[in-house]
Amino acid sequence: MNLDNYLRNYTFEESSLKEYGFINKSSEWILEYDLPIKNLFALVKITKLSFSVRVIDREFNDDFLPFSVKDGNSPVKAMVDDLVNDIVKKCFTNLKLDIVRYCEETYKTKCEKPWDKYPEFCTFKTLNSKKWYAIIMNVPARKLGLDQDGVVDIINIKLPTD
């Protein structure tokens, strides 16, 4: 199961992975998690560029094929989904979500998504004047002069110069 999409939105914390039980082998974080089904374990691998899970049958020392069936619905998939969600919750951070939460809690303002064309963009408006004081948006990395593909989240905050 390829979970690389998490790496686009989240950043893993190495200390949290270690605390969770992952072992670092040549810049690859590995977790063998015994599933409560006889002879099955989840093999989770995380690097800066990839995040994957395989379910292995210890008896045959090979992939547990029912897990690999696309769009399959099984207790094993549900267990692995729970495991992945727990790993993401405990070992990954999302700065964008942290900023949104901070603005909502501290300034009592809500993230508004004013443009259908840009559903990832989020503005925050003051309570009194209803003018925006911050915008979070993603832009192509190359537009920022970065030598990489994909998009980068940025925030523009209106603040007094002092």
Coordinates of C-alpha atoms in Angstrom, one line a residue:
M1 CA 0.0 0.0 0.0
N2 CA 1.6 3.2 -1.2
L3 CA 1.0 6.1 1.2
D4 CA 3.3 8.7 -0.3
N5 CA 0.4 11.2 -0.4
Y6 CA 0.8 11.7 3.4
L7 CA 4.3 13.0 2.8
R8 CA 2.9 15.9 0.6
N9 CA 0.8 17.1 3.5
Y10 CA 2.6 16.0 6.6
T11 CA 6.1 15.9 8.0
F12 CA 7.2 13.0 10.2
E13 CA 9.1 13.6 13.4
E14 CA 12.0 11.1 13.7
S15 CA 11.9 11.2 17.5
S16 CA 8.2 10.3 17.5
L17 CA 8.9 7.4 15.0
K18 CA 11.5 6.1 17.3
E19 CA 9.2 6.4 20.3
Y20 CA 6.5 4.6 18.4
G21 CA 8.9 1.6 17.8
F22 CA 10.3 2.3 14.4
I23 CA 14.0 1.4 13.8
N24 CA 16.2 3.6 11.6
K25 CA 18.2 1.6 9.0
S26 CA 20.1 3.7 6.5
S27 CA 17.7 6.7 6.6
E28 CA 14.7 4.3 6.3
W29 CA 12.3 4.0 9.3
I30 CA 11.0 0.5 9.6
L31 CA 8.3 -0.9 11.9
E32 CA 7.2 -4.5 12.1
Y33 CA 3.8 -4.6 13.7
D34 CA 2.2 -7.9 14.6
L35 CA -1.5 -8.0 13.6
P36 CA -4.0 -9.9 15.8
I37 CA -4.4 -12.5 13.0
K38 CA -2.2 -15.6 13.2
N39 CA 1.1 -15.2 11.3
L40 CA 0.4 -11.7 9.9
F41 CA 2.4 -8.6 10.5
A42 CA 2.4 -5.1 8.9
L43 CA 5.8 -3.9 7.6
V44 CA 5.8 -0.1 7.6
K45 CA 8.6 1.8 5.8
I46 CA 9.0 5.5 5.8
T47 CA 11.7 7.7 4.2
K48 CA 11.7 11.3 3.2
L49 CA 10.3 10.3 -0.2
S50 CA 8.1 7.3 0.5
F51 CA 5.7 5.8 2.9
S52 CA 4.5 2.2 2.4
V53 CA 2.9 -0.7 4.2
R54 CA 3.0 -4.4 3.3
V55 CA 1.2 -7.2 5.1
I56 CA 3.4 -10.3 5.4
D57 CA 2.5 -13.8 6.2
R58 CA 5.2 -15.2 8.4
E59 CA 4.4 -18.8 7.5
F60 CA 5.2 -18.2 3.8
N61 CA 7.5 -15.2 4.4
D62 CA 5.6 -13.5 1.5
D63 CA 3.0 -10.8 0.9
F64 CA -0.5 -11.6 2.2
L65 CA -2.2 -11.4 -1.1
P66 CA -5.8 -10.5 0.1
F67 CA -4.3 -7.2 1.5
S68 CA -2.9 -6.3 -1.9
V69 CA -6.3 -6.6 -3.7
K70 CA -7.2 -3.1 -4.9
D71 CA -10.5 -1.8 -3.5
G72 CA -10.7 -4.9 -1.3
N73 CA -12.6 -4.6 2.0
S74 CA -11.2 -6.9 4.7
P75 CA -10.6 -6.9 8.5
V76 CA -6.8 -6.8 7.7
K77 CA -7.2 -3.6 5.6
A78 CA -9.2 -2.0 8.5
M79 CA -6.5 -3.0 11.0
V80 CA -3.8 -1.5 8.8
D81 CA -5.9 1.7 8.2
D82 CA -6.2 2.1 12.0
L83 CA -2.4 1.5 12.4
V84 CA -1.6 4.1 9.7
N85 CA -4.0 6.6 11.2
D86 CA -2.4 6.1 14.6
I87 CA 1.1 6.5 13.2
V88 CA 0.1 9.7 11.3
K89 CA -1.6 11.1 14.5
K90 CA 1.3 10.4 16.8
C91 CA 4.4 10.8 14.5
F92 CA 3.5 13.3 11.8
T93 CA 2.8 17.1 12.0
N94 CA 1.0 19.4 9.6
L95 CA 2.1 23.0 10.0
K96 CA -0.8 24.3 7.9
L97 CA -3.4 22.6 10.1
D98 CA -1.5 23.8 13.2
I99 CA -1.6 27.4 11.9
V100 CA -5.4 27.1 11.1
R101 CA -6.1 25.8 14.5
Y102 CA -4.0 28.5 16.1
C103 CA -5.8 31.3 14.3
E104 CA -9.2 29.8 15.1
E105 CA -8.4 29.3 18.8
T106 CA -6.4 32.5 19.4
Y107 CA -8.3 35.0 17.3
K108 CA -11.7 33.3 17.0
T109 CA -11.6 33.6 13.3
K110 CA -12.5 30.8 10.8
C111 CA -10.6 29.6 7.8
E112 CA -12.6 30.8 4.7
K113 CA -12.1 29.3 1.3
P114 CA -13.3 32.2 -1.0
W115 CA -12.3 30.8 -4.4
D116 CA -13.7 27.7 -6.0
K117 CA -10.8 27.8 -8.4
Y118 CA -8.3 27.5 -5.5
P119 CA -9.9 25.2 -2.9
E120 CA -6.7 24.9 -0.9
F121 CA -6.4 28.6 -0.3
C122 CA -7.6 29.8 3.1
T123 CA -8.1 33.3 4.3
F124 CA -8.6 34.7 7.8
K125 CA -10.6 37.9 8.4
T126 CA -10.6 40.2 11.5
L127 CA -13.8 40.0 13.6
N128 CA -14.5 43.7 13.4
S129 CA -13.6 45.0 9.9
K130 CA -13.9 41.7 8.1
K131 CA -10.7 42.4 6.2
W132 CA -8.3 39.5 5.8
Y133 CA -5.2 39.5 7.9
A134 CA -3.7 36.2 6.6
I135 CA -3.9 33.9 3.6
I136 CA -2.5 30.4 3.3
M137 CA -2.0 29.2 -0.2
N138 CA 0.0 26.8 -2.2
V139 CA 2.1 27.8 -5.2
P140 CA 4.3 25.8 -7.6
A141 CA 7.7 25.4 -6.1
R142 CA 9.4 26.6 -9.3
K143 CA 7.5 29.9 -9.1
L144 CA 9.4 30.6 -5.9
G145 CA 12.7 29.8 -7.5
L146 CA 13.0 26.4 -5.8
D147 CA 14.6 23.5 -7.8
Q148 CA 11.8 21.0 -7.1
D149 CA 8.5 19.8 -8.5
G150 CA 5.2 20.1 -6.7
V151 CA 3.6 22.8 -4.6
V152 CA 4.7 24.6 -1.5
D153 CA 2.4 26.0 1.2
I154 CA 3.0 29.6 2.0
I155 CA 1.4 32.1 4.4
N156 CA 1.1 35.9 3.9
I157 CA 0.3 37.7 7.1
K158 CA -0.6 41.4 7.3
L159 CA 1.2 42.9 10.3
P160 CA 2.3 46.3 11.5
T161 CA 5.9 46.9 10.5
D162 CA 7.0 47.1 14.1

